[in-house]
Tab-separated table of C-alpha atoms in Angstrom:
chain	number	residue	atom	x	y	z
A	1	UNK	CA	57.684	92.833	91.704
A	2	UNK	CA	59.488	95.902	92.896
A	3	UNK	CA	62.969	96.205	91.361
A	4	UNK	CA	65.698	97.897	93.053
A	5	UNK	CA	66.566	101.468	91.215
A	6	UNK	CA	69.809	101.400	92.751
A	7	UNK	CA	72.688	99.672	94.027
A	8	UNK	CA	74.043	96.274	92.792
A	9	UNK	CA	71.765	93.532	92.191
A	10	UNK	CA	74.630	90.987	92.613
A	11	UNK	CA	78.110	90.518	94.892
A	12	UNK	CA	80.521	88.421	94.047
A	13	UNK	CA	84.325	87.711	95.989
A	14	UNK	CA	86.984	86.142	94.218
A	15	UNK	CA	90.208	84.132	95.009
A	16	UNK	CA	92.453	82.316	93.312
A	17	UNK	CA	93.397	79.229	94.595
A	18	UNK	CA	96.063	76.074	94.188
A	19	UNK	CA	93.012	73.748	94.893
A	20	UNK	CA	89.411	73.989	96.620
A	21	UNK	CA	87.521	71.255	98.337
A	22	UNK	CA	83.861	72.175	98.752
A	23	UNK	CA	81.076	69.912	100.598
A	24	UNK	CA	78.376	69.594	98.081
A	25	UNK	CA	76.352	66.813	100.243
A	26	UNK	CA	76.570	66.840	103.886
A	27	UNK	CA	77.069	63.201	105.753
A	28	UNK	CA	73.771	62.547	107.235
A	29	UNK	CA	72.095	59.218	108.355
A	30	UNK	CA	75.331	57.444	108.149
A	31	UNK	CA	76.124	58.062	104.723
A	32	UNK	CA	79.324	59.904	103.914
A	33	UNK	CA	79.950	63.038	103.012
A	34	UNK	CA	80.435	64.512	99.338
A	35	UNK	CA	82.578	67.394	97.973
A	36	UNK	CA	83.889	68.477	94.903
A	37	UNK	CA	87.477	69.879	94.104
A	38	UNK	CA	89.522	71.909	92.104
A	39	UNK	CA	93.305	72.652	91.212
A	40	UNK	CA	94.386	76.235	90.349
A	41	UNK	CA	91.685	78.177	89.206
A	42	UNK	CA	89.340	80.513	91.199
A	43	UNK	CA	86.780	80.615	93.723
A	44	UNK	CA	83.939	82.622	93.048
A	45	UNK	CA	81.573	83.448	95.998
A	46	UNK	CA	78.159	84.816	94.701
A	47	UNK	CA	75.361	85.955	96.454
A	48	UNK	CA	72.218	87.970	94.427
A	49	UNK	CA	69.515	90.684	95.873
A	50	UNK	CA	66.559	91.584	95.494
A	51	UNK	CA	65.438	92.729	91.946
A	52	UNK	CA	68.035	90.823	90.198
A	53	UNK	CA	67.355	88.711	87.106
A	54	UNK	CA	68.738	86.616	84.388
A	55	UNK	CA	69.046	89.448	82.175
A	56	UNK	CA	72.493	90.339	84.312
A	57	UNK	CA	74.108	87.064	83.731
A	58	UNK	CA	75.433	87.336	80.596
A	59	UNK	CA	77.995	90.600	81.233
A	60	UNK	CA	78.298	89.151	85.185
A	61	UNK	CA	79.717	85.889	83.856
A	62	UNK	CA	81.565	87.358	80.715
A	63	UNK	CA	83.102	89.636	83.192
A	64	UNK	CA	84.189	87.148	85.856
A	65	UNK	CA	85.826	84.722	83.438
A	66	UNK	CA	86.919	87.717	81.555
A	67	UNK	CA	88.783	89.980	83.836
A	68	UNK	CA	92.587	89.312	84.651
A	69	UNK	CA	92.271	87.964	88.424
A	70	UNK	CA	94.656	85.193	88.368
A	71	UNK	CA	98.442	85.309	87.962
A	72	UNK	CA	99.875	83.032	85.645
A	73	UNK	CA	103.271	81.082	86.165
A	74	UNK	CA	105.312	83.667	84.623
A	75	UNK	CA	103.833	86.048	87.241
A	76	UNK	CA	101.285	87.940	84.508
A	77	UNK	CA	97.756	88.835	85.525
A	78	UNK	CA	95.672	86.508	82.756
A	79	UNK	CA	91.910	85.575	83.419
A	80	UNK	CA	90.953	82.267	84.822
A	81	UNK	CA	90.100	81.430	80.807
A	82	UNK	CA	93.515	82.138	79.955
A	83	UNK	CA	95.174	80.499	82.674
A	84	UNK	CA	93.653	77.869	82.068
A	85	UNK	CA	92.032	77.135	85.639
A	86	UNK	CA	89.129	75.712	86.421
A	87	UNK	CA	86.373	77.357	88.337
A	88	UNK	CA	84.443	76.416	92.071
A	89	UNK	CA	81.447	78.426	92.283
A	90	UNK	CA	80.079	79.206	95.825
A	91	UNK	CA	77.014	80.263	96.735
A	92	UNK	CA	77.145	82.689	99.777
A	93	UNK	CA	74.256	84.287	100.901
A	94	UNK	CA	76.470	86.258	103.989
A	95	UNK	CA	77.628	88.620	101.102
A	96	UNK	CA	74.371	90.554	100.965
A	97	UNK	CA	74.854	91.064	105.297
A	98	UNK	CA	74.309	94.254	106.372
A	99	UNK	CA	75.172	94.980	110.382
A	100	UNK	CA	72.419	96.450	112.344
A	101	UNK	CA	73.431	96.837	116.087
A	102	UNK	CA	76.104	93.773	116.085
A	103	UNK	CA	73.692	91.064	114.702
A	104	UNK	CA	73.687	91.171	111.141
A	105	UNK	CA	70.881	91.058	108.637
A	106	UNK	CA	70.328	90.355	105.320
A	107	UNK	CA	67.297	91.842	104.081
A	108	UNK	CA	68.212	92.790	100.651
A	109	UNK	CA	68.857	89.061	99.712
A	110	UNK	CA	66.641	87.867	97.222
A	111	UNK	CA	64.354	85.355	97.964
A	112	UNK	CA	65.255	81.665	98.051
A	113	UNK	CA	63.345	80.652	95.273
A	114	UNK	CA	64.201	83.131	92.700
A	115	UNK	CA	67.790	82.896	94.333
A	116	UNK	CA	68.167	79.008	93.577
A	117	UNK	CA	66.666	79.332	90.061
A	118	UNK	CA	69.611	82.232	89.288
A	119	UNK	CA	72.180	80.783	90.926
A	120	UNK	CA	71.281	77.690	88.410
A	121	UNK	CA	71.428	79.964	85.090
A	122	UNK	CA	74.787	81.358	87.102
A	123	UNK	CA	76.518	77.753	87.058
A	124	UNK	CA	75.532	76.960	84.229
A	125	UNK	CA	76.393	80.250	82.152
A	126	UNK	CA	79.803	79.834	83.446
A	127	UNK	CA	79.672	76.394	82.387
A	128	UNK	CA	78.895	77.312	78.743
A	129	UNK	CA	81.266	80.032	78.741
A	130	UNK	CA	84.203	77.980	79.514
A	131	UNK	CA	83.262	74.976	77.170
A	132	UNK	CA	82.485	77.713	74.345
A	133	UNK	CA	86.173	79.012	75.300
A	134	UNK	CA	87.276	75.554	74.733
A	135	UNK	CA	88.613	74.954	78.595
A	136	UNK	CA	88.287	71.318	79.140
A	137	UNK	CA	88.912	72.370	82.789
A	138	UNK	CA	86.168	71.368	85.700
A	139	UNK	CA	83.870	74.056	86.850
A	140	UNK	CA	82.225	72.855	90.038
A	141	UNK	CA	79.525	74.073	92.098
A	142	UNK	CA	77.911	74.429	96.023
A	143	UNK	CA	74.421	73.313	96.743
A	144	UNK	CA	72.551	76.602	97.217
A	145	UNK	CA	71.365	76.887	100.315
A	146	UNK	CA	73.881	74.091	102.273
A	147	UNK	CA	76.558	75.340	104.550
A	148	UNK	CA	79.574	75.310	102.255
A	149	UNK	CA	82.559	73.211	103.921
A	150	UNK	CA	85.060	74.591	102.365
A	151	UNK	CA	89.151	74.237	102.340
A	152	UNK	CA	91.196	76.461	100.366
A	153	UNK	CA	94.889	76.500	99.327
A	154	UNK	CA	96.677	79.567	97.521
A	155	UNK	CA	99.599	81.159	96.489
A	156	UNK	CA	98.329	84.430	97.434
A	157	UNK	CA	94.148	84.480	97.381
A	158	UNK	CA	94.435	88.278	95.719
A	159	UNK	CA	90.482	88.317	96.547
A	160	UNK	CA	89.128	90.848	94.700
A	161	UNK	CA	84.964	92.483	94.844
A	162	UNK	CA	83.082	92.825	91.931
A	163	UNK	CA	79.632	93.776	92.258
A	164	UNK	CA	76.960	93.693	88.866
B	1	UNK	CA	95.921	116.130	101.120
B	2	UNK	CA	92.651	115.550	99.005
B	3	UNK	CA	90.198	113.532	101.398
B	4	UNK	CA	88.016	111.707	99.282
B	5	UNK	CA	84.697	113.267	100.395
B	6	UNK	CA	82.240	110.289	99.466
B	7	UNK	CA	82.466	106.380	99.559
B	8	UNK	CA	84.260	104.396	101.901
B	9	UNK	CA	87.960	104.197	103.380
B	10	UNK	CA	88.126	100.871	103.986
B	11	UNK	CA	87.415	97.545	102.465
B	12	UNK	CA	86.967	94.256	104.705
B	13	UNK	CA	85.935	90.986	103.517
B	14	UNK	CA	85.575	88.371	106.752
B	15	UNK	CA	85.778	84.431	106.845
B	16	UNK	CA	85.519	82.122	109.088
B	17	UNK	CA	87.874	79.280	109.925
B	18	UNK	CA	88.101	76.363	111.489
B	19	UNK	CA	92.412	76.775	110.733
B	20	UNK	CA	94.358	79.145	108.746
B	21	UNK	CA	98.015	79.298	107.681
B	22	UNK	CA	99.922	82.308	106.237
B	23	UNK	CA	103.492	83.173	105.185
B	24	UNK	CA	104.496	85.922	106.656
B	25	UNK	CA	108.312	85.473	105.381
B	26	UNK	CA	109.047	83.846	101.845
B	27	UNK	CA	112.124	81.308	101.767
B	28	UNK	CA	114.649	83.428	100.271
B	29	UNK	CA	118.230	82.664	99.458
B	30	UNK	CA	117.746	79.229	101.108
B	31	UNK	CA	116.091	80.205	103.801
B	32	UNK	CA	112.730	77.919	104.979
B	33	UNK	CA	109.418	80.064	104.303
B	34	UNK	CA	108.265	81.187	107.845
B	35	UNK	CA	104.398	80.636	108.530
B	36	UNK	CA	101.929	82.084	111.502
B	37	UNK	CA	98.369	79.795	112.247
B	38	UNK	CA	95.332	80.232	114.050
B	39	UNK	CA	92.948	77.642	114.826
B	40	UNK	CA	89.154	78.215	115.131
B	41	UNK	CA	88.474	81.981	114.413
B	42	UNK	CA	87.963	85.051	111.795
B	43	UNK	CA	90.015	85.798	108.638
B	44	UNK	CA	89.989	89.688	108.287
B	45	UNK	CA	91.133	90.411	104.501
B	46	UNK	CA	91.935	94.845	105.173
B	47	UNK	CA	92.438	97.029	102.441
B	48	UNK	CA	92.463	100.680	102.736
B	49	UNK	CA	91.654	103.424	100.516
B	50	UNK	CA	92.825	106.886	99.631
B	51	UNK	CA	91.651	109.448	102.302
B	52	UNK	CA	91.561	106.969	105.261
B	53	UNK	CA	93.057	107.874	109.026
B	54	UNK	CA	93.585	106.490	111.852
B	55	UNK	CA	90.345	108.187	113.083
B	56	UNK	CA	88.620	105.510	111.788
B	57	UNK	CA	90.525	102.272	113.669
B	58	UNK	CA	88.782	102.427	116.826
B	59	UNK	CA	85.107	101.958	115.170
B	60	UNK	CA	86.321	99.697	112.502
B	61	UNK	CA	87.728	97.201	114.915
B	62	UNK	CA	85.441	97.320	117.530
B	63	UNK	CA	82.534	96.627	114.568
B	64	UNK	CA	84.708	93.825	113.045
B	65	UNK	CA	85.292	92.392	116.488
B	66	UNK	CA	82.130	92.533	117.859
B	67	UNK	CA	79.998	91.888	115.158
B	68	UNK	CA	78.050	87.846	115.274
B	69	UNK	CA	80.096	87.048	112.422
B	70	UNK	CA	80.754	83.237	114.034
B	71	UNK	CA	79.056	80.496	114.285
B	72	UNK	CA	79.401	78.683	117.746
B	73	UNK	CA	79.367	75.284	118.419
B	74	UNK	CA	75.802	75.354	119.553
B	75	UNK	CA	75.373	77.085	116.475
B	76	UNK	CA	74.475	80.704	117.249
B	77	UNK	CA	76.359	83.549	115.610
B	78	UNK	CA	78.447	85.281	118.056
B	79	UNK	CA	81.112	87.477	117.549
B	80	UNK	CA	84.807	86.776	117.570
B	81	UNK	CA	85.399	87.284	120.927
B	82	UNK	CA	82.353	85.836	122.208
B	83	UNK	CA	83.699	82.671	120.394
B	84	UNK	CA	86.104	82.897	121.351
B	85	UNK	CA	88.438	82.881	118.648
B	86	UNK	CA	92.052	83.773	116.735
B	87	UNK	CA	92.428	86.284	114.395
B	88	UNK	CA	93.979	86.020	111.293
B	89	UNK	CA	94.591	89.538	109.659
B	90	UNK	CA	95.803	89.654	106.165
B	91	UNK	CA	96.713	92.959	104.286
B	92	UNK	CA	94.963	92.643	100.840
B	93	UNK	CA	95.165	95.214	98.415
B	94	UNK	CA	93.736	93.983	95.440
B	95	UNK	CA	90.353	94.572	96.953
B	96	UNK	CA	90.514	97.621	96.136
B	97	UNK	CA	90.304	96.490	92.453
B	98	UNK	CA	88.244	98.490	89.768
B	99	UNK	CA	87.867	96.674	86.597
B	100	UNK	CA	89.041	99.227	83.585
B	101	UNK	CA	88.242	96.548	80.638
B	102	UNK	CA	89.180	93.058	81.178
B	103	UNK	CA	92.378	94.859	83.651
B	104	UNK	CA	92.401	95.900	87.541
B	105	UNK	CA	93.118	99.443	88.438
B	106	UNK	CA	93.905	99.751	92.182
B	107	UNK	CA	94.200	103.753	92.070
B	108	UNK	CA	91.796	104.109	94.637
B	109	UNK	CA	93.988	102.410	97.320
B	110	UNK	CA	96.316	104.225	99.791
B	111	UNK	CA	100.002	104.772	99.252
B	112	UNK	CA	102.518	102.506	100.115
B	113	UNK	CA	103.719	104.224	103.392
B	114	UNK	CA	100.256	105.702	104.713
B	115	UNK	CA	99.232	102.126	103.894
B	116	UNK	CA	102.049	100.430	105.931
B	117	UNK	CA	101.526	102.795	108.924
B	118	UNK	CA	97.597	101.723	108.770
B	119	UNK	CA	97.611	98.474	108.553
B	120	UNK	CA	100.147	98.240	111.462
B	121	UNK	CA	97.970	100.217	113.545
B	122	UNK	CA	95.124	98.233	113.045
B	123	UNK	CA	96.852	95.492	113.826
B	124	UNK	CA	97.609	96.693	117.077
B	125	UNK	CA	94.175	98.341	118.007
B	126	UNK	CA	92.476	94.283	117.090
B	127	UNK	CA	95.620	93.153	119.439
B	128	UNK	CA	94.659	95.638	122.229
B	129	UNK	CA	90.973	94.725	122.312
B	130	UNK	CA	90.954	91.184	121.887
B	131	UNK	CA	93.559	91.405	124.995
B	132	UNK	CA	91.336	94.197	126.772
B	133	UNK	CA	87.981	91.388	126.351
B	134	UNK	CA	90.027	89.187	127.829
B	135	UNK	CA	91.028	87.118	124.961
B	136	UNK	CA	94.318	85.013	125.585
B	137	UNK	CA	94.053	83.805	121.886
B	138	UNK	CA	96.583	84.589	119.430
B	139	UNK	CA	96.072	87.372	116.932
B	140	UNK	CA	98.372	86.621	113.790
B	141	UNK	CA	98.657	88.686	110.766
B	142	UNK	CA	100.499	89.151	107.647
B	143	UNK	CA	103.534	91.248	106.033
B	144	UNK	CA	102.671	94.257	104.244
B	145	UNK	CA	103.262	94.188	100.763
B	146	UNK	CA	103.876	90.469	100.286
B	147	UNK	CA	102.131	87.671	98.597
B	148	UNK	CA	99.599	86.316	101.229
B	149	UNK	CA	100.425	82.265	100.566
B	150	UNK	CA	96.610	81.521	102.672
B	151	UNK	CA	95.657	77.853	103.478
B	152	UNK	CA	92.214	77.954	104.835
B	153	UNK	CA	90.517	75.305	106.358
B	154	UNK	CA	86.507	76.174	107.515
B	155	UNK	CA	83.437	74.558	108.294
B	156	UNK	CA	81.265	77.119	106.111
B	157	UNK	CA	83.199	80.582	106.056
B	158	UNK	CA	80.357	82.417	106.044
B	159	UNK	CA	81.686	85.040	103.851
B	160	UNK	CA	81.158	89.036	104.971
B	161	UNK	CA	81.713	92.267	103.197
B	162	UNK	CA	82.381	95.534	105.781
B	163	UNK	CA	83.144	98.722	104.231
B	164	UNK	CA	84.036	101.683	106.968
């Protein structure tokens, strides 16, 4: 398939939150709803595009946990690895939107299939990397492709853009 | 001053919200926190970079306004003042971040005072046209410079990136 040449092939927002309650099942046919939660840690909302592959994961993933996005309790910039926090990842297709009159589109998304099998290898990578790091902290995940119910508490979200 | 000639001036990241909470006055020498809401609406995270003006207000909020960011009840993406809903606007520099290692580097952000004077302009421009569609909804927003303590509460935020 045609790869991109240019441009990011993934976008990804981050906050840092106090806790995170995400709906991973919505309540339908009488059964309740089901979410997962975190405490301090960070949110990371991911969306890929077209032409991107597993082959990014590894630096994408490294770098997320990585980078020094979260303040500590002494007011230092640490990673969410050194906070220690535990991690809610959020799949978010809208982050690929481009506007076009005032609708928006989002054309450059890669395509569901592809999307749900990388978002997998996403999760999971981060999952590794923060049992390899020897975090005993949850990560939790969205359901790709649900609406993601989400509630969010912070001390300051210092969202931040990182693009791979 | 050197305009920066390529790349954009401004950073927005956009969420939906069913509520959202922000301090816009920490509790200092025994005084209580104070705190501004806004039920159903749009969470506009603003950061601006070096070589932005006040030229570019008027398109920026019209776009952000007007844009079918929203989901309606019926569940149709309108815009925020189709909605109609609040506005939450919250001054965020750290997306401006560049990651220089496993550190941020926010040199690419405005000063402190050109900063200060844009954000409080843009403030006023969303007030004006949210009162000029006819919108009798509040528009809240944070302080400058402070920690933006965010409680968010949405049924999907629907997560957007707008660069101007």
């Amino acid at each position: 398939m045609a790869e991109q040449s240019q441009g990011p092939v993934a976008r990804t927002v981050l906050q840092q939150c106090l806790s995170a309650r995400l709906q991973v099942e919505p309540g339908e046919g009488g059964a309740e709803p089901r979410f997962v939660q975190i405490d301090r840690g960070m949110v990371i909302y991911v969306c890929f595009f077209k032409g991107a592959t597993e082959d990014i994961l590894p630096r994408m993933v490294s770098t997320l946990l990585n980078l020094r996005l979260c303040e500590s309790s002494q007011g230092k910039m640490v990673s969410v690895l050194e906070l220690p926090g535990s991690v809610l990842v959020v799949p978010q297709a809208t982050l690929g939107g481009k506007a076009k009159g005032r609708g928006m589109q989002y054309h450059g998304n890669i395509g569901k299939e592809d999307g749900q099998r990388l978002y997998a290898a996403f999760v999971s990578r981060c999952e590794q990397e923060l049992r390899a790091a020897g975090s005993e902290l949850p990560l939790e995940h969205g359901t790709y492709g649900n609406r993601q119910v989400l509630k969010l508490d912070t001390n300051g979200p210092y969202t931040h853009l990182m693009e791979f």
